[in-house]
CSV table of C-alpha atoms in Angstrom, one decimal:
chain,number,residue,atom,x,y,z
A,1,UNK,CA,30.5,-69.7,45.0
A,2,UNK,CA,29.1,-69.8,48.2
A,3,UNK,CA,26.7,-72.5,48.9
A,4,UNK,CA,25.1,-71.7,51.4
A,5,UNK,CA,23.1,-69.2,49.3
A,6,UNK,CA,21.2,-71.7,47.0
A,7,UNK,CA,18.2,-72.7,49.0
A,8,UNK,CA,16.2,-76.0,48.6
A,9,UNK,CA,14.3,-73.4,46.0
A,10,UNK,CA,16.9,-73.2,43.4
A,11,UNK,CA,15.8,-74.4,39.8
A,12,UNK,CA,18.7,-76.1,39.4
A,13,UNK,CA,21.7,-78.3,41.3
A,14,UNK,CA,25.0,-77.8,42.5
A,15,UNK,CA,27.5,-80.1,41.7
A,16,UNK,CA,31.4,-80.2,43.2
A,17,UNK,CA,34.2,-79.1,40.9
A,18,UNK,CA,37.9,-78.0,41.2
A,19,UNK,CA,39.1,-74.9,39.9
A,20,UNK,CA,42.6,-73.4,39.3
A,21,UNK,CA,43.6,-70.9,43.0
A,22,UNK,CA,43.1,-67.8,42.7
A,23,UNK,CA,46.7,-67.1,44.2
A,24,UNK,CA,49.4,-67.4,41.7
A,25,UNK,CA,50.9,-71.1,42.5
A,26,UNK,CA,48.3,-72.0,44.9
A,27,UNK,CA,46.5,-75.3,44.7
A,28,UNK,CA,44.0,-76.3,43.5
A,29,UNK,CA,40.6,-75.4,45.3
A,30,UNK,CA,36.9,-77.0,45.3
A,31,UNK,CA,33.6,-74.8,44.7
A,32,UNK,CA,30.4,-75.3,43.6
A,33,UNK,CA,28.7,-75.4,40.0
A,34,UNK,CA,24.8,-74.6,39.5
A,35,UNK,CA,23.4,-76.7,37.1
A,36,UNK,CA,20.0,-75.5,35.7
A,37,UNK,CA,17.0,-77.5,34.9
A,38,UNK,CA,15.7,-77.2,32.1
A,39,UNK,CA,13.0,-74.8,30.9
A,40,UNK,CA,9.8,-74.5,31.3
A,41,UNK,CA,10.0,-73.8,35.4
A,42,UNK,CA,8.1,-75.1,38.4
A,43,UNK,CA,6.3,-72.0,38.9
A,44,UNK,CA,3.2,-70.5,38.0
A,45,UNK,CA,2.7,-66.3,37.1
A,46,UNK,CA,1.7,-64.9,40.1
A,47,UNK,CA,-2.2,-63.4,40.4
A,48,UNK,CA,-0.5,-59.7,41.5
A,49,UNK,CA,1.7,-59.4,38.0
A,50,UNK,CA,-0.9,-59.2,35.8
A,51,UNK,CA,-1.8,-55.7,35.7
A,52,UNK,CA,2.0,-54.8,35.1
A,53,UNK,CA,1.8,-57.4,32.2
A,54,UNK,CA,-1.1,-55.7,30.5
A,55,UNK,CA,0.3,-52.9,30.8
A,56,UNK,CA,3.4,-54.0,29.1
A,57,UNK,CA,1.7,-55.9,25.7
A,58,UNK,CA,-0.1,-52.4,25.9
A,59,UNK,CA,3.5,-50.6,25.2
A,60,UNK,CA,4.6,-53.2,22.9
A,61,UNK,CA,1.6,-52.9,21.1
A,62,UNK,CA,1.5,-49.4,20.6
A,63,UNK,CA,5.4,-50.0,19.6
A,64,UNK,CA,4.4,-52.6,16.9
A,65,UNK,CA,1.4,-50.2,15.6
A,66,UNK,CA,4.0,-47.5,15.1
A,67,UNK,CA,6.8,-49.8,13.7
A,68,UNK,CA,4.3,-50.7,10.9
A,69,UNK,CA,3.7,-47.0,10.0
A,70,UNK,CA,7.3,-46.2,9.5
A,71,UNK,CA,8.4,-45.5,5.9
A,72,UNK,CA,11.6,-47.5,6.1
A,73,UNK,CA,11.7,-49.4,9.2
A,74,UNK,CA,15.2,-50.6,8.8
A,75,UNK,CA,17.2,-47.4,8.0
A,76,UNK,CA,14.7,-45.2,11.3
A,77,UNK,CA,15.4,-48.2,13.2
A,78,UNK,CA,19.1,-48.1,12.7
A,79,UNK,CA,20.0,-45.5,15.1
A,80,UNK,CA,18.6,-47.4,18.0
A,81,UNK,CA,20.5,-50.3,17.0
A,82,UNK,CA,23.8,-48.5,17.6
A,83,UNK,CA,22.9,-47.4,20.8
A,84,UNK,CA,21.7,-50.9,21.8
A,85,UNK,CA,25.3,-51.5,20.8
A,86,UNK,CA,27.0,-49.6,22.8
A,87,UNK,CA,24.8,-49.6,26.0
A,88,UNK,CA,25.1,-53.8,26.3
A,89,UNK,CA,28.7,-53.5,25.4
A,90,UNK,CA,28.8,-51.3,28.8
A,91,UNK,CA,27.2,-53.8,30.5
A,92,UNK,CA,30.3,-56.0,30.0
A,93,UNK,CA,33.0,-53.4,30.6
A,94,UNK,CA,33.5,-52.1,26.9
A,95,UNK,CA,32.9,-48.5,27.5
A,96,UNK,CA,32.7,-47.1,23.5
A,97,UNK,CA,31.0,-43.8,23.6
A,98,UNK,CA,28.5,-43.5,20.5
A,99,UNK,CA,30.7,-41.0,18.8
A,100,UNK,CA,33.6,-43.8,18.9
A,101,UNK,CA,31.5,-46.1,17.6
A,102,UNK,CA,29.4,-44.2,14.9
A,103,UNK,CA,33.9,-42.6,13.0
A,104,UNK,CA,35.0,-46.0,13.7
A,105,UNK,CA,32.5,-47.4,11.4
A,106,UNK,CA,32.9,-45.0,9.3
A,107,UNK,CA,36.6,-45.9,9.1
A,108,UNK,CA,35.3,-49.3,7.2
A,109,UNK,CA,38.3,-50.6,9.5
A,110,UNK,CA,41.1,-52.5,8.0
A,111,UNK,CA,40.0,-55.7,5.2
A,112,UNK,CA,41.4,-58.6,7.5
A,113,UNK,CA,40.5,-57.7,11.0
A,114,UNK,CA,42.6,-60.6,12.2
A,115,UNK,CA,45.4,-58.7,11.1
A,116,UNK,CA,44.9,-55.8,13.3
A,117,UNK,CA,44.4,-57.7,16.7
A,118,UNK,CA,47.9,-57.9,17.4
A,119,UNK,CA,49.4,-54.2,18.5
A,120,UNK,CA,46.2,-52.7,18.5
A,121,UNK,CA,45.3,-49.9,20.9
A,122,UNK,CA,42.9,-51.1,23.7
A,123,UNK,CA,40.6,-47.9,22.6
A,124,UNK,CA,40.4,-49.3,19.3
A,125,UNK,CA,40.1,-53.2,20.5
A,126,UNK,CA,37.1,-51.7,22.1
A,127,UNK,CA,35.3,-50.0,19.3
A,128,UNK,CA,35.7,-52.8,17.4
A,129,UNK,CA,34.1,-54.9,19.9
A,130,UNK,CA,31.3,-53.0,20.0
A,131,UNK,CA,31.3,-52.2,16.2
A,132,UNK,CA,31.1,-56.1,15.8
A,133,UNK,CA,27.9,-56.1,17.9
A,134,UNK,CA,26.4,-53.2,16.2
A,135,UNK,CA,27.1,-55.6,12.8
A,136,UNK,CA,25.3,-59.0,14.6
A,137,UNK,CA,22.2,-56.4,15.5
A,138,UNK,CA,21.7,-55.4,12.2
A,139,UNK,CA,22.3,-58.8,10.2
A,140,UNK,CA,19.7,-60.0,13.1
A,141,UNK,CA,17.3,-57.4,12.8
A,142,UNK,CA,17.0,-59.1,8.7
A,143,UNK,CA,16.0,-62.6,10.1
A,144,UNK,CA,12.3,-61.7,10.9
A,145,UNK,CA,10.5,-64.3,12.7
A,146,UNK,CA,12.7,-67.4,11.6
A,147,UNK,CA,13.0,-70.2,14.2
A,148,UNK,CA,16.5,-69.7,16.2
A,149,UNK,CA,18.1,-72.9,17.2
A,150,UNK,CA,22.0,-73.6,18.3
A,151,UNK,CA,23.8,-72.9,15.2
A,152,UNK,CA,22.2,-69.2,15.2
A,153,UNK,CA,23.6,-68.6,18.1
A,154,UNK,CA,27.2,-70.1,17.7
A,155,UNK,CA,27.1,-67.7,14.1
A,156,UNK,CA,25.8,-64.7,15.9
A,157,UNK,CA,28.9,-65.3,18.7
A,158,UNK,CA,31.6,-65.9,15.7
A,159,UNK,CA,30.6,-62.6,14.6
A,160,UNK,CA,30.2,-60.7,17.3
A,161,UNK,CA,33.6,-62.1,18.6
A,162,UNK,CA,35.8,-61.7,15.0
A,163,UNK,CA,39.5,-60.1,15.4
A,164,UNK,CA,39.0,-58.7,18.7
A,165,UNK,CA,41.6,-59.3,20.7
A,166,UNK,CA,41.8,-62.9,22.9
A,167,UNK,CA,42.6,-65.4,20.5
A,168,UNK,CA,41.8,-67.9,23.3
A,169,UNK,CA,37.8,-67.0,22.9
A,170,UNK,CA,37.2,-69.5,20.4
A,171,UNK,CA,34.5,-67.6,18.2
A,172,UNK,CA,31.5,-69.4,17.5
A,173,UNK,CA,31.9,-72.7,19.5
A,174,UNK,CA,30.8,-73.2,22.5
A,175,UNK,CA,32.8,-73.7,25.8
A,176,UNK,CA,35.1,-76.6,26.6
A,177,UNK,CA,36.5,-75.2,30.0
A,178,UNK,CA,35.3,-74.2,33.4
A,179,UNK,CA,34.6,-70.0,33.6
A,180,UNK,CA,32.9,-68.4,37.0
A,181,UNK,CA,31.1,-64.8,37.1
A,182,UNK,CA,32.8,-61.6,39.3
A,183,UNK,CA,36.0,-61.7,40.7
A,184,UNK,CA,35.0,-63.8,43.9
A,185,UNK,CA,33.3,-65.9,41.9
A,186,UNK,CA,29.7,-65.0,42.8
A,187,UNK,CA,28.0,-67.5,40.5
A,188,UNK,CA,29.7,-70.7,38.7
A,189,UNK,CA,28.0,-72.1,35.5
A,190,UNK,CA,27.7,-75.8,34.5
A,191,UNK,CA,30.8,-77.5,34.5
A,192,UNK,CA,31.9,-78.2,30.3
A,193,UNK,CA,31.3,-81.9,30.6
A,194,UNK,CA,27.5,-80.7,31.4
A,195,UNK,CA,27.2,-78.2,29.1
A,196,UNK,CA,26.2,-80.6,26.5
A,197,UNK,CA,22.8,-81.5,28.2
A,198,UNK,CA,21.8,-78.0,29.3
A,199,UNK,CA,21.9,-76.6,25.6
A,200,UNK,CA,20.4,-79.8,24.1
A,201,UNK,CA,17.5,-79.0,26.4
A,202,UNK,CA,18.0,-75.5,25.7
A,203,UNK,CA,17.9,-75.5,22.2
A,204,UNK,CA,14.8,-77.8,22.4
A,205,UNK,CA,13.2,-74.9,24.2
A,206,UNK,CA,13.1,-72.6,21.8
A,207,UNK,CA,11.3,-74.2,19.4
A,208,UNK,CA,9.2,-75.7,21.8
A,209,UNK,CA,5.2,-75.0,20.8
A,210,UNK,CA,2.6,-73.9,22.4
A,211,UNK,CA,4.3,-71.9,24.3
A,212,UNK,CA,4.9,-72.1,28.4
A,213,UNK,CA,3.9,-68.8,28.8
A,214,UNK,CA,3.4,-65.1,27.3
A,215,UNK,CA,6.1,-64.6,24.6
A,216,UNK,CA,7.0,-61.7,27.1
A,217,UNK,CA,7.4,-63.7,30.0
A,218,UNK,CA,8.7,-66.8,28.1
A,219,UNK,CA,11.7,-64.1,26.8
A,220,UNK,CA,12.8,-63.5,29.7
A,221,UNK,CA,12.7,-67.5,31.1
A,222,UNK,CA,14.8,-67.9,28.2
A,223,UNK,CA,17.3,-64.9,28.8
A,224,UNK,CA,17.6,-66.2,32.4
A,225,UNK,CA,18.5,-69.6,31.0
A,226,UNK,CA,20.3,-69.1,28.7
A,227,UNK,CA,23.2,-66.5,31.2
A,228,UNK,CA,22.9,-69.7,34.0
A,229,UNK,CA,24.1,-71.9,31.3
A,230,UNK,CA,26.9,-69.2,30.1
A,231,UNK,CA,27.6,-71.3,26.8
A,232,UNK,CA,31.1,-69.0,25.3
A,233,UNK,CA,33.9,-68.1,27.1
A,234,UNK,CA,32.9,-64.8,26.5
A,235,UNK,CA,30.1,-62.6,25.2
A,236,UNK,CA,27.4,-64.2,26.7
A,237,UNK,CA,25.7,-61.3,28.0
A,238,UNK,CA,25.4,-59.8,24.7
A,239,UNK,CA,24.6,-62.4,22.7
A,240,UNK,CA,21.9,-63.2,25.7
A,241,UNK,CA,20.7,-59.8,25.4
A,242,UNK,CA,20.4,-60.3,21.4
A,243,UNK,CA,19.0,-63.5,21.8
A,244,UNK,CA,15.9,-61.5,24.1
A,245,UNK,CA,15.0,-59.5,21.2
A,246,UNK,CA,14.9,-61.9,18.8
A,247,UNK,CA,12.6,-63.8,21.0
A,248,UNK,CA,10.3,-61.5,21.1
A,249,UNK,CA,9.6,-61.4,17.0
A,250,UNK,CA,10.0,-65.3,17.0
A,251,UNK,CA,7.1,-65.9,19.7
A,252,UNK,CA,5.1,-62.9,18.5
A,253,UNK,CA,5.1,-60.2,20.6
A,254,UNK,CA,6.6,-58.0,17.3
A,255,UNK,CA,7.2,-58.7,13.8
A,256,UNK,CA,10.5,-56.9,13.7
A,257,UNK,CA,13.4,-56.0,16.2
A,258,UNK,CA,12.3,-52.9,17.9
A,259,UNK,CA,13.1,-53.2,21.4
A,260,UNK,CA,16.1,-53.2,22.9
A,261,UNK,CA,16.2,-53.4,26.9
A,262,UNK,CA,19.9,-52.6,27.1
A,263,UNK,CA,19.7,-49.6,28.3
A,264,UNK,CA,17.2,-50.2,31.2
A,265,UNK,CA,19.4,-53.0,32.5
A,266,UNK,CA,22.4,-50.6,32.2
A,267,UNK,CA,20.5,-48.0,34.2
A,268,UNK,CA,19.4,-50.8,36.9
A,269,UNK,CA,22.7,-52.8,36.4
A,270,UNK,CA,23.4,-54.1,39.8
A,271,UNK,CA,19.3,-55.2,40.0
A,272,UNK,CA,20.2,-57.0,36.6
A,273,UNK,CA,23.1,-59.1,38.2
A,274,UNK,CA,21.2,-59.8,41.6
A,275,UNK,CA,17.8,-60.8,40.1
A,276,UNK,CA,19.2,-63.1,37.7
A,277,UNK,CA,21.2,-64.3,40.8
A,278,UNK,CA,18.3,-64.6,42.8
A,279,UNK,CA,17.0,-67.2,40.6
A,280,UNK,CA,19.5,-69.5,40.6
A,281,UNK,CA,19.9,-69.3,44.6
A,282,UNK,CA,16.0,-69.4,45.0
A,283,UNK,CA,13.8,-69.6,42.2
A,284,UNK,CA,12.6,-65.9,42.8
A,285,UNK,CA,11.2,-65.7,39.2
A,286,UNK,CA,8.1,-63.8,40.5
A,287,UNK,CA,11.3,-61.2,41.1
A,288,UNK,CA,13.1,-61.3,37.9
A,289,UNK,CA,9.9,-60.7,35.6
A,290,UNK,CA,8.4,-58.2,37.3
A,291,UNK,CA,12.1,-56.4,36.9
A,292,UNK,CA,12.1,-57.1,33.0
A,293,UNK,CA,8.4,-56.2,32.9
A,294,UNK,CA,8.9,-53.2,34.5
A,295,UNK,CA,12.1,-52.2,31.4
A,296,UNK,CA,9.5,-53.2,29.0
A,297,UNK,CA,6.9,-50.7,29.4
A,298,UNK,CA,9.9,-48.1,30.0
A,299,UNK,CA,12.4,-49.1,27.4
A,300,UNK,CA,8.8,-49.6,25.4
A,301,UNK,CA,8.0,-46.2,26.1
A,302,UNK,CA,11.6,-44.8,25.0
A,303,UNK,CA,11.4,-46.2,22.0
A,304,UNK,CA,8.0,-45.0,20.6
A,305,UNK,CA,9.3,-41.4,21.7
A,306,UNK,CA,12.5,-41.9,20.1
A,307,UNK,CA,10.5,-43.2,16.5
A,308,UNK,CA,8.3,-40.2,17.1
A,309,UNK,CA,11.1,-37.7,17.0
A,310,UNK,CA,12.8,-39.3,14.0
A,311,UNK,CA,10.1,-39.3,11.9
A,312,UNK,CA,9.7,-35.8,12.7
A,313,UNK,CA,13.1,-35.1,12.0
A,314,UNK,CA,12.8,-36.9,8.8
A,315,UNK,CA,9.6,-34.5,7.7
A,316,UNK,CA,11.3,-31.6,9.1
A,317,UNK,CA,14.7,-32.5,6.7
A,318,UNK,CA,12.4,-33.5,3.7
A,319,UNK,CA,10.4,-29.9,4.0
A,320,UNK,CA,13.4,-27.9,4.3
A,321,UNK,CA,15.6,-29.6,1.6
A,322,UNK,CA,11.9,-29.3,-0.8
A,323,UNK,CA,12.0,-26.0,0.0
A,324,UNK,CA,15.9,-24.9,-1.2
A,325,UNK,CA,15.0,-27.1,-4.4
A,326,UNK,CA,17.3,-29.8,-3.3
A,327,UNK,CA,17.6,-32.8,-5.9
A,328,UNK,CA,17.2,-35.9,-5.6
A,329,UNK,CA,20.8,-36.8,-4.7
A,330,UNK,CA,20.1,-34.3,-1.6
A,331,UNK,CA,17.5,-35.9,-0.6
A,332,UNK,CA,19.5,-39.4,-0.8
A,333,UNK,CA,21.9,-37.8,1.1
A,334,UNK,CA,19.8,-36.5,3.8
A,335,UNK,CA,18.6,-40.3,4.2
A,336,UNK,CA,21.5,-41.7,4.5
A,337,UNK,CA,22.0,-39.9,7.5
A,338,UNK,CA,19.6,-42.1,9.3
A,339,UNK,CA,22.0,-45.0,9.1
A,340,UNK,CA,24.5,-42.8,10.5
A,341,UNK,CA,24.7,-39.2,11.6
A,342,UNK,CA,28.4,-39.1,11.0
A,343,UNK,CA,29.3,-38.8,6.9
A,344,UNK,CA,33.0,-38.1,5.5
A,345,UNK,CA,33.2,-35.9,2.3
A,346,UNK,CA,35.2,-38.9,0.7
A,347,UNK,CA,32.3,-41.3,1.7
A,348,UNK,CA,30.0,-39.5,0.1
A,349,UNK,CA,31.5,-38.7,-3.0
A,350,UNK,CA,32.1,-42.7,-3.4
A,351,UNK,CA,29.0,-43.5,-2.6
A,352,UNK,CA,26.9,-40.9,-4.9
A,353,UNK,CA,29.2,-41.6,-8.2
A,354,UNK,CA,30.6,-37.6,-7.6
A,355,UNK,CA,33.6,-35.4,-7.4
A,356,UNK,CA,34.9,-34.7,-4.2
A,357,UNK,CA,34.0,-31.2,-4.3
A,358,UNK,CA,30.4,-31.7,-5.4
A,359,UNK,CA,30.0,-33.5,-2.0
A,360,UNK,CA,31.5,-31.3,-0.5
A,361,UNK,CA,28.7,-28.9,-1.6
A,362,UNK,CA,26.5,-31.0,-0.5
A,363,UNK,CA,27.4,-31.0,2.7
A,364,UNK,CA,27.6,-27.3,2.9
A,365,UNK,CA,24.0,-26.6,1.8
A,366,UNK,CA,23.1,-28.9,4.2
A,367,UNK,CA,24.8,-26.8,6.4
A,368,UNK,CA,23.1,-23.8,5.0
A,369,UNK,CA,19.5,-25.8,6.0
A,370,UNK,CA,20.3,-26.2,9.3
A,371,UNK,CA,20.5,-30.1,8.7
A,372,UNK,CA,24.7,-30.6,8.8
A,373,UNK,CA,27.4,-29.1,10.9
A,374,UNK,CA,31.0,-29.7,10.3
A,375,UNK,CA,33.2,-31.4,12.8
A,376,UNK,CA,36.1,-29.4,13.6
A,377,UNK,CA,39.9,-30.2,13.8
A,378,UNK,CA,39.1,-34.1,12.3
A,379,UNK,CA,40.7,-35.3,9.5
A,380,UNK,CA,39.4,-36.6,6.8
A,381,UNK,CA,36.5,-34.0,6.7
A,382,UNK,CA,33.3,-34.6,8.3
A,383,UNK,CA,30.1,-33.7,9.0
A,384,UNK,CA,26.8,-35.0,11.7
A,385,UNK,CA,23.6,-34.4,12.4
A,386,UNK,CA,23.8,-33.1,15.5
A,387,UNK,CA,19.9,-33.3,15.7
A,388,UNK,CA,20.2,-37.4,14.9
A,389,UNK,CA,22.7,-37.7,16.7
A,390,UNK,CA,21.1,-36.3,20.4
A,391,UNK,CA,18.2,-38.2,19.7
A,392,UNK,CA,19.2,-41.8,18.7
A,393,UNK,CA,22.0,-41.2,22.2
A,394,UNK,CA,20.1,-39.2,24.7
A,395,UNK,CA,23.6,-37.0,24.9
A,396,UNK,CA,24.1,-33.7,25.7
A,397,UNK,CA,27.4,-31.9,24.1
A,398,UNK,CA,28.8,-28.6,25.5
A,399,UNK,CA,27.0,-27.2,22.5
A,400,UNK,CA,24.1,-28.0,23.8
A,401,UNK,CA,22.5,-28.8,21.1
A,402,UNK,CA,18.7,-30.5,21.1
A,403,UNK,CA,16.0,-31.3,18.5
A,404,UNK,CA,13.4,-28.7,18.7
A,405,UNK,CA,11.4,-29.2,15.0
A,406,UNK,CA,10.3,-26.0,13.2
């Protein structure tokens, strides 16, 4: 880590260790560990933010007003859950297209995980990476506005990191070892015989009242803090990025889990890296919130039109399913597709008490309505959404296919 970077600024120290070469047999070679200090900063908001902070409790407002109108929050919600899933698993190098995701799920995967580590494709070591975070959002998404303390966050990382491969990851407990950031190790987290302190201090934090700041603004000190301290071996940055959202119900700024900033920081994903480094080398917080600001009142934004849609897409489905005298199994049906856009004839039949080839009917009236369309050449059969599916992924297939409501 080079030194000469951190300036007299830095809200933190560096301390002297020794880490392993990083030439096959070489010695042993000294760096530099940055050692936070702990939350809340020396720093005051600056004068010239606030306008962009208004701006963004205006979004988040208009967020939480429309969250509380939805029907069934948890099941329209779901969609852009998934997609946080797979957009902050990108962020770390597990690319999992939605698709992947969305059949492996619907796989129900095998019923001892740890079983399947060993020999297992890295495609499917991947999607079940990301199928694990998709699981942690949604258990998360349940808690409402409890307090999060240490333990939350060790069972969040046990899940999240459950028969993937790397049994040397140690699910659920925090680091005992040295790890550094980027491949010439850019930035170097507290050494593990400091670790204790920073997440005493840490963990203090976040029930820490009255707050330092807006819960906003607060978030995000604690998102910083919490990737300087780097607490797992691995999966920090998307248990950090959990942790943000769940700060943001805890401290008020929502009552449920609604925004996601994944995709904003996957968008601006070098920015993300250099202004989080920016405050460890020179306390440029001013820097780092105005960035997160900014992907609130756009990933804000996103959402709202995303909820919008949906419930459209929900009235459009209910109006034409009303109108071919659907039951109310169809109708079930048509929900369920909110939780997923992907459903197996098999699935279906299980999960509605019916034969196989009364689903299978089902499926093809939806069809008929305009609501289903088969997938071809997969095995077991299945059907999507292709109208969910486009708008819970912002994707655009070679059929071309977009939501344009009748």
């Amino acid at each position: 880590m080079n030194r000469d970077a951190f300036t007299a600024d830095a809200p933190g120290e560096l301390v002297s260790i020794r880490l392993p070469s990083r030439r096959p047999g070489g010695p042993w070679e000294e760096d530099w560990s940055f050692i936070p200090h702990p939350l809340p900063p020396d720093w005051e908001f600056p004068a010239q933010l606030w306008p962009l902070l208004a701006a963004a409790k205006e979004r988040v407002g208009v967020l939480e007003g429309l969250s509380r109108l939805l029907p069934d929050p948890t099941v329209l919600l779901r969609p852009l859950v998934a997609r946080e899933a797979v957009l902050s698993s990108k962020i770390e190098g597990t690319h999992v297209t939605p698709r992947e995701l969305l059949l492996f799920e619907l796989e129900g995967g095998p019923d001892d995980p740890d079983d399947a580590v060993e020999g297992e494709s890295e495609r499917r070591n991947a999607r079940r990476e990301t199928a694990n975070l998709a699981g942690v959002l949604r258990v998360a998404a349940e808690r409402g506005g409890r307090p999060l303390g240490l333990a939350d966050l060790r069972g969040m990382h046990a899940a999240l990191m459950a028969g993937v491969r790397g049994s040397d990851r140690h699910p659920g407990r925090f680091r005992t070892v040295q790890v550094s950031l980027g491949r010439d190790r850019k930035f170097i987290p507290p050494p593990p015989e400091r670790l204790s302190d920073c997440l005493d201090a840490f963990g203090a934090y976040l029930t820490m009242s009255p707050r330092f700041q807006d819960p906003l603004v607060d978030a995000f000190l604690v998102h910083y803090q919490f990737e300087a301290i780097h607490p797992f071996e691995d999966g920090n940055g998307r248990i950090g990025r959990l942790l943000l959202a769940l700060c943001f119900v805890q401290w008020g700024a929502l009552t449920r889990p609604c925004l996601y900033l994944s995709p904003y920081f996957e968008r601006f994903q070098q920015e993300y890296y250099d202004r989080l480094l920016a405050v460890s080398a020179r306390g440029d917080w001013g820097g780092w919130i105005e960035y997160c600001l900014s992907g609130v009142v756009e990933s804000a934004d996103d959402t709202v039109r995303r909820c919008e849609r949906l419930l459209a897409v929900r009235a459009d489905f209910t109006r034409r399913v009303a109108a071919a005298n659907g039951g109310a199994r169809l109708v079930a049906v048509v929900d369920g597709l909110f939780e997923s856009p992907f459903v197996r004839v098999a699935g279906l039949a299980d999960r509605h008490g019916v034969h196989y080839n009364t689903a299978l009917g089902d499926c093809r009236r939806l069809v008929d309505l305009g609501i289903l369309e088969e997938v071809a050449d997969l095995k077991p059969r299945t059907f999507r959404s292709p109208d969910l599916f486009h708008i819970a992924y912002d994707l655009t297939e070679p059929d071309g296919l977009v939501y344009t409501g009748t």
